mmCIF file of C-alpha atoms in Angstrom:
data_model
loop_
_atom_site.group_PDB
_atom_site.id
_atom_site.type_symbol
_atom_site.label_atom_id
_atom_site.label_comp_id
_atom_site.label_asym_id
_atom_site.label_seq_id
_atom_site.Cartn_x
_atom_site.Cartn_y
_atom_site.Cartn_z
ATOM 1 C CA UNK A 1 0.780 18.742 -102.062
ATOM 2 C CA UNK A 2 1.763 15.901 -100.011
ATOM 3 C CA UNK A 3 5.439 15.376 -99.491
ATOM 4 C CA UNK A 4 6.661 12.585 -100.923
ATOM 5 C CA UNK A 5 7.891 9.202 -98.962
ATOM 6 C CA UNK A 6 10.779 8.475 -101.115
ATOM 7 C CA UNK A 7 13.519 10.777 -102.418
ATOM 8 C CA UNK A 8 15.641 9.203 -105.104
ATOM 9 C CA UNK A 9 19.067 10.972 -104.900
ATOM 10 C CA UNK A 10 21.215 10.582 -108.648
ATOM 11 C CA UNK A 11 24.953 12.266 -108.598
ATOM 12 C CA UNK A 12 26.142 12.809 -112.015
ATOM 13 C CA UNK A 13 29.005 14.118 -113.286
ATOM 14 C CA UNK A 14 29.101 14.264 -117.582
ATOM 15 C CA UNK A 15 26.640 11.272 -117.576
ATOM 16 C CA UNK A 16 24.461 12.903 -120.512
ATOM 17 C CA UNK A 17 24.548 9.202 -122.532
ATOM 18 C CA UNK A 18 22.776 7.638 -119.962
ATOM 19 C CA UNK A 19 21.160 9.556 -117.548
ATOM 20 C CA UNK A 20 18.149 10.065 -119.388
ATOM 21 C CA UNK A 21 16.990 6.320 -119.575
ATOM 22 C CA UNK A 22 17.483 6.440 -115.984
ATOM 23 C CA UNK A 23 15.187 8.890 -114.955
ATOM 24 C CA UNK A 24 12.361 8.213 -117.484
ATOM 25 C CA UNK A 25 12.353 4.216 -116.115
ATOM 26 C CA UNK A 26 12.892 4.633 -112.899
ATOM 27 C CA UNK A 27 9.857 7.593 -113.019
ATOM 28 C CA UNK A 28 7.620 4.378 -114.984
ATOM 29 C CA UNK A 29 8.271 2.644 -112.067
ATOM 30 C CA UNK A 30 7.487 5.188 -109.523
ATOM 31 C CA UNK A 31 5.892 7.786 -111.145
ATOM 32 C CA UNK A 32 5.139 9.226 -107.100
ATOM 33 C CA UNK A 33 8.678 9.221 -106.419
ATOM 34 C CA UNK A 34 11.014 12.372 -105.729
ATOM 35 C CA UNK A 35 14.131 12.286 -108.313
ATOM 36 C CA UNK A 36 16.445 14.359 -107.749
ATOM 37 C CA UNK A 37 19.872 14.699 -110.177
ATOM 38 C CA UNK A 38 22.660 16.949 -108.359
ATOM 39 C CA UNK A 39 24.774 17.575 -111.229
ATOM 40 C CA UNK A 40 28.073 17.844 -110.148
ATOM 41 C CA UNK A 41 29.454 20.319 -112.543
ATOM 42 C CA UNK A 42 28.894 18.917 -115.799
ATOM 43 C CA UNK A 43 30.145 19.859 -118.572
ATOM 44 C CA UNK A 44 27.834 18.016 -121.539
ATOM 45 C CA UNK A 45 24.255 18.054 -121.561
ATOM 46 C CA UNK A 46 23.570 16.448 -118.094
ATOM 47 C CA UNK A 47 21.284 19.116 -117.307
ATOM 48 C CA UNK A 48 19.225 19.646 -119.746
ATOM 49 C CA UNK A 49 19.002 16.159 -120.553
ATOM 50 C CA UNK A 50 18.107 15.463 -116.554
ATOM 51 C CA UNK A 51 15.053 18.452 -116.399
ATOM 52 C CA UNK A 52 13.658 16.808 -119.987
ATOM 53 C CA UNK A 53 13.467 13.596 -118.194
ATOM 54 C CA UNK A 54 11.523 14.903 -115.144
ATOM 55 C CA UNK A 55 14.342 15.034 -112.410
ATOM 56 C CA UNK A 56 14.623 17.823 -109.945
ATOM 57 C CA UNK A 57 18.233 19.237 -110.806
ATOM 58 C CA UNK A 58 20.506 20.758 -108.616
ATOM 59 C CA UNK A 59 23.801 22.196 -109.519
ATOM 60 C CA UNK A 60 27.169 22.962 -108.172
ATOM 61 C CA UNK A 61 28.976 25.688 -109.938
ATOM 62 C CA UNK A 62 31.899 23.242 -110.369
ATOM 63 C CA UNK A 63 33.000 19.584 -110.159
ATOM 64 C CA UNK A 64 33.182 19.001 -105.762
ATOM 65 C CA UNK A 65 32.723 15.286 -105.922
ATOM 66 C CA UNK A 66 30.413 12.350 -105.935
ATOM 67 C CA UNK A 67 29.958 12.017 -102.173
ATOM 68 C CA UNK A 68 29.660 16.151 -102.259
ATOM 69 C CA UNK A 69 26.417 15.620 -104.685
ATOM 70 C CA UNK A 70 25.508 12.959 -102.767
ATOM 71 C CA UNK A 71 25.207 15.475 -99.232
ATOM 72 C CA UNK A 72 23.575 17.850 -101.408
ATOM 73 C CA UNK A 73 20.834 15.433 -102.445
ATOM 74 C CA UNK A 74 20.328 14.599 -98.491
ATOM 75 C CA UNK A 75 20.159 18.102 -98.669
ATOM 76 C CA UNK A 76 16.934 19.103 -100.130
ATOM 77 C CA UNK A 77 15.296 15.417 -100.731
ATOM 78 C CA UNK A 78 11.842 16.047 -98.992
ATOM 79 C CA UNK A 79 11.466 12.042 -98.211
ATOM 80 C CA UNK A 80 11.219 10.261 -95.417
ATOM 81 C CA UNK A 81 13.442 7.637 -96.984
ATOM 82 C CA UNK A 82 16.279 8.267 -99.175
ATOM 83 C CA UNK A 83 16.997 5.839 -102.409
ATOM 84 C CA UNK A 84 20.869 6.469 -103.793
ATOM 85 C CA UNK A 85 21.960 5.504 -107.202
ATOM 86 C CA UNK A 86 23.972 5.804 -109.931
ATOM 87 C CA UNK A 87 23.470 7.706 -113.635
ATOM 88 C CA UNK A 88 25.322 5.866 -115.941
ATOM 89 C CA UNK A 89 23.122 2.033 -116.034
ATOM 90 C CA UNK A 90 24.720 0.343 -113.548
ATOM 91 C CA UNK A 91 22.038 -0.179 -111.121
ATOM 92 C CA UNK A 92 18.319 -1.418 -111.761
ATOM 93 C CA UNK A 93 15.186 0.950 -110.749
ATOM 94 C CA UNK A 94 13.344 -1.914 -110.569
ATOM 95 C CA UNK A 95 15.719 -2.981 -107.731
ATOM 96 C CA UNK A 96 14.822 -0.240 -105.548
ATOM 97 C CA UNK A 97 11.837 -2.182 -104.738
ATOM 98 C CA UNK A 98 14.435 -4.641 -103.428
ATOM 99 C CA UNK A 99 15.533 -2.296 -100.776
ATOM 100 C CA UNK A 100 12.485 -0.725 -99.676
ATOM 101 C CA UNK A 101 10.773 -3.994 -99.161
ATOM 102 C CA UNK A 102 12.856 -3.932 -96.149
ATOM 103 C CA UNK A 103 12.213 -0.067 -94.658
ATOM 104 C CA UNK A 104 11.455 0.681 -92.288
ATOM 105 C CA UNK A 105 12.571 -2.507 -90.479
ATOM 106 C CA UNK A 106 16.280 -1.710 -91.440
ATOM 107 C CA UNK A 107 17.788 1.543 -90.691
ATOM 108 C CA UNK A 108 18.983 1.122 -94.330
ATOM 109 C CA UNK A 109 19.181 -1.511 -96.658
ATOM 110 C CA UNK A 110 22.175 -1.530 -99.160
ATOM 111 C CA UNK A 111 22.184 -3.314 -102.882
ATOM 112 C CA UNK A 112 25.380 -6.180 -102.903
ATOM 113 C CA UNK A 113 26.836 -6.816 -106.251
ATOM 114 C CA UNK A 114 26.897 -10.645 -106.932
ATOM 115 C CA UNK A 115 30.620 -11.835 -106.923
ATOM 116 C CA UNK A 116 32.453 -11.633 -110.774
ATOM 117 C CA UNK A 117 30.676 -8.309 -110.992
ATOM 118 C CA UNK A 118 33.937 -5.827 -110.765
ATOM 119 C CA UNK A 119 35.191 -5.154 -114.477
ATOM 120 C CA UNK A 120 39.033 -6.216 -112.891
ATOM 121 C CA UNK A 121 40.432 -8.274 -111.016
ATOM 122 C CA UNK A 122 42.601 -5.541 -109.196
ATOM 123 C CA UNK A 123 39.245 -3.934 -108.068
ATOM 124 C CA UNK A 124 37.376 -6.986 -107.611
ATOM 125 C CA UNK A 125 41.170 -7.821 -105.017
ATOM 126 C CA UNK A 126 40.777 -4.753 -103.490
ATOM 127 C CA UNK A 127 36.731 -4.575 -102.800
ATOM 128 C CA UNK A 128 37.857 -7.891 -100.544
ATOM 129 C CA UNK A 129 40.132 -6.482 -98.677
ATOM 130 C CA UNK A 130 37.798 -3.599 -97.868
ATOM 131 C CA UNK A 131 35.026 -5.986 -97.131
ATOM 132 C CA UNK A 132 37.219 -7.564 -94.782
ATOM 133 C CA UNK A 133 38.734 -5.091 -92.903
ATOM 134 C CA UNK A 134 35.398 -3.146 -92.604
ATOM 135 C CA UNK A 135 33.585 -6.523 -91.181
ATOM 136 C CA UNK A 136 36.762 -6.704 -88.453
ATOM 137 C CA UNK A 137 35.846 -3.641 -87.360
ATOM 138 C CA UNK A 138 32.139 -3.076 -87.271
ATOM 139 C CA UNK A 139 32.072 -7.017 -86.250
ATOM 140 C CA UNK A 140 29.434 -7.221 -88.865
ATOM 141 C CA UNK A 141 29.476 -9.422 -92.033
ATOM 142 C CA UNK A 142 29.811 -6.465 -94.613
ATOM 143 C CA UNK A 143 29.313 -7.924 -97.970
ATOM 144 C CA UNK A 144 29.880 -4.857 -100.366
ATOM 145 C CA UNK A 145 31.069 -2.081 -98.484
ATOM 146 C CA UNK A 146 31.663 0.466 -101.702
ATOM 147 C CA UNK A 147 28.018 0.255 -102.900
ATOM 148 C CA UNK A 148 26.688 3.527 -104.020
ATOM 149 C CA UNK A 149 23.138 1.722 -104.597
ATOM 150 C CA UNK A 150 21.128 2.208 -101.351
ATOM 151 C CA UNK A 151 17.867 3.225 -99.404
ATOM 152 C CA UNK A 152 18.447 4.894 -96.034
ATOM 153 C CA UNK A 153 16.047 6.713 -93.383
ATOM 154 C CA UNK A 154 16.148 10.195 -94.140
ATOM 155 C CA UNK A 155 16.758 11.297 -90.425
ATOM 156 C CA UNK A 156 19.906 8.607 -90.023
ATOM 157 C CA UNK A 157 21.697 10.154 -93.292
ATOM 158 C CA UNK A 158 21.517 13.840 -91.956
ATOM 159 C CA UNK A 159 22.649 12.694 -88.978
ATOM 160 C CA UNK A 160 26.009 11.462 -90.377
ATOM 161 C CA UNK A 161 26.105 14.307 -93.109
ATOM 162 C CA UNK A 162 28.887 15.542 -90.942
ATOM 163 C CA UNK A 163 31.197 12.418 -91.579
ATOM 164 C CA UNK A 164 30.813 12.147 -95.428
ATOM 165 C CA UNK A 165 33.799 12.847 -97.802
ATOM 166 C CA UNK A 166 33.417 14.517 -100.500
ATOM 167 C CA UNK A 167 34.591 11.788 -102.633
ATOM 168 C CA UNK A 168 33.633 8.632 -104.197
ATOM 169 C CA UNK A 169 34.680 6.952 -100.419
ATOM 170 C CA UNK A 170 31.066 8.250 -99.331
ATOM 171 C CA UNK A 171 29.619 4.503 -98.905
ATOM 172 C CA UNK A 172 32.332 3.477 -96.708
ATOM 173 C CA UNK A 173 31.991 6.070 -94.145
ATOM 174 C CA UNK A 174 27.968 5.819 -94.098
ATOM 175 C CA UNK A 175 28.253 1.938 -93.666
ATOM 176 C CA UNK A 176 30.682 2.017 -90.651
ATOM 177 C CA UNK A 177 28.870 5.036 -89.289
ATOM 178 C CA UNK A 178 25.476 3.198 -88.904
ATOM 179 C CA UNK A 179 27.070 -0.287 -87.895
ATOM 180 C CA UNK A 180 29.254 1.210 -85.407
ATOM 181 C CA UNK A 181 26.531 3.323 -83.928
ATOM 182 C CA UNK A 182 23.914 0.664 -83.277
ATOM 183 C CA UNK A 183 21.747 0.970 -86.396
ATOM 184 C CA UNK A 184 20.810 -1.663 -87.988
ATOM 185 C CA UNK A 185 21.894 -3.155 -91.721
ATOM 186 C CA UNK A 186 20.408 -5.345 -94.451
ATOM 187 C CA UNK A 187 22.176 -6.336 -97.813
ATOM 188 C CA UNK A 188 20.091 -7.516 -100.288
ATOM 189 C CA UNK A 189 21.712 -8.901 -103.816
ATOM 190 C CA UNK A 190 21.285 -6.875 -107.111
ATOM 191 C CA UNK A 191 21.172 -7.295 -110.501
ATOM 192 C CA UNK A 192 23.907 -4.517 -111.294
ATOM 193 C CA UNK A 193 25.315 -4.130 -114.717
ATOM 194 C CA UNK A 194 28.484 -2.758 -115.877
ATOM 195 C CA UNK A 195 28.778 0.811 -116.715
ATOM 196 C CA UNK A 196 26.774 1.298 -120.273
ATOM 197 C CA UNK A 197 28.967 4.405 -121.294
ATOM 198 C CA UNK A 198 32.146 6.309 -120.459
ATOM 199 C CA UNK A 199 34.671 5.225 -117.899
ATOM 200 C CA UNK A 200 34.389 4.941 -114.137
ATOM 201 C CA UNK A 201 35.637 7.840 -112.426
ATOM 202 C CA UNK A 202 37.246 5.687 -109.723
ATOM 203 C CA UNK A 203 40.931 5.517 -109.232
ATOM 204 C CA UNK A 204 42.082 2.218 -107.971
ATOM 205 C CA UNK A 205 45.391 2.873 -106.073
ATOM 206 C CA UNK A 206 43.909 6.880 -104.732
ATOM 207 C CA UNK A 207 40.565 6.085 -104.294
ATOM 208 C CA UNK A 208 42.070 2.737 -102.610
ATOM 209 C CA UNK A 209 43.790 4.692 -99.957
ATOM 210 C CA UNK A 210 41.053 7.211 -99.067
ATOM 211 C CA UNK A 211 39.142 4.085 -98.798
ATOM 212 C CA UNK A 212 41.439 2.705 -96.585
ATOM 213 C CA UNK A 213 41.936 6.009 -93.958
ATOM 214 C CA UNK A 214 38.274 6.274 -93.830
ATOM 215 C CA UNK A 215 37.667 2.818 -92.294
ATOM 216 C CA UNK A 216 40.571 3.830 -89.816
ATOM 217 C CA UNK A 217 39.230 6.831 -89.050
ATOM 218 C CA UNK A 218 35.808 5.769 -88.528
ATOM 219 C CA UNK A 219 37.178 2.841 -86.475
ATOM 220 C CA UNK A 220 39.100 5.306 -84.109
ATOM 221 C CA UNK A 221 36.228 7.240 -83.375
ATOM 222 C CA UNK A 222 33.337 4.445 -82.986
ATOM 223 C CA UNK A 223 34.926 1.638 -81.978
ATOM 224 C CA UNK A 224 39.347 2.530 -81.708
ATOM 225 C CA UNK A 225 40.453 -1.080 -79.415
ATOM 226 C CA UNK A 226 39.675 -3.037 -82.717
ATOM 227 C CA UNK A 227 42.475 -1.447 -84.309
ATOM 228 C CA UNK A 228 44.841 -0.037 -81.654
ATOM 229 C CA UNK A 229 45.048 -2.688 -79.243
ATOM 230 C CA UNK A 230 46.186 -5.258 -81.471
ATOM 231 C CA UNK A 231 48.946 -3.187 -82.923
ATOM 232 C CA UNK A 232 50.059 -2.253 -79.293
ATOM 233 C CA UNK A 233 50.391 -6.337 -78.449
ATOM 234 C CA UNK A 234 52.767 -6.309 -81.455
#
């Protein structure tokens, strides 16, 4: 058999409610597609609910983290391009056409939530900032830097397996990795939907700071004058 082209990666931690509708449209749409669910130590019926649907499921013995599932998707995806997203509704299968319309042109291609998207304003503040600070330093208009909804050459993600947290900062570091190393980006606007069950499992103020000491670390080792220098002219 032919290896497939595309790998679709889904992390999912105790998203049993929704994960199901997932899979089965996103296989309707792309019924030659690799899915793959790494199921992040669940404790509902994420599994079983995932391998009814027609995913490939991995599992970790016990709750590591989202970008943890995500490097264990990169893993053992056998395509040639990689497709992340979320379980629980938020993002559109029928958007990942929208990102691999333009592969392999782009080195990756990553889905922007339109503006008044962020369920508060305190996350909507602080997705700003971020976007900010991480276009000062890859000198690169980054629109939405904490994006989990992307399509990436297979080859470029194992090459910055390395880098990636283990956390939900995972976007962040695989956005300034490929902008500060010369690859090339393209944002393309979704039609992403708030979360259709449960809660996010993103904490503002601790997620905001490993957020934060990611883009400063990958600043000091790609590109460490855009942050440095300026504070030494203080």
């Amino acid at each position: 058999m032919d290896k497939p082209e595309v790998s679709i990666i889904i992390p999912a931690y105790n998203e049993a409610l929704a994960l199901g509708d997932v899979i089965k449209n996103t296989k309707s749409l792309y019924p030659d597609f690799e899915i793959i669910v790494i199921n992040d130590g669940s404790t509902d019926d994420t599994v079983s609910i995932a391998i009814d649907a027609g995913a490939i499921v991995y599992s970790h013995p016990y709750n590591i983290g989202n970008g943890a599932a995500i490097k264990s998707g990169i893993r053992i995806a056998s395509g040639t391009i990689l497709v992340f997203m979320d379980g629980d509704g938020q993002h559109d299968p029928e958007d990942i056409g929208k990102l691999l319309e333009y592969l392999p042109e782009f080195d990756m291609v990553v889905g922007a939530r339109p503006k008044g998207h962020q369920a508060s304003w305190g996350r909507a503040f602080g997705n700003r900032i971020y976007n900010w600070l991480a276009s000062y330093v890859a000198k690169f208009p980054v629109q939405d830097l904490t994006s989990g909804f992307r399509a990436v050459k297979s080859d470029i993600a194992r090459n910055f397996l390395y880098l990636l947290p283990n956390t939900y900062s995972y976007p962040t570091t695989l956005t300034l990795g490929v902008l500060r190393s010369g690859r090339s980006l393209k944002y393309v606007v979704i039609d992403a939907k708030l979360r259709k069950t449960g809660k996010s499992k993103i904490k503002i103020f601790r997620d905001g700071v490993k957020f934060f000491m990611i883009i400063t670390k990958i600043c000091a080792l790609y590109s460490p004058l855009r942050i440095f220098l300026p504070v030494s002219l203080l």
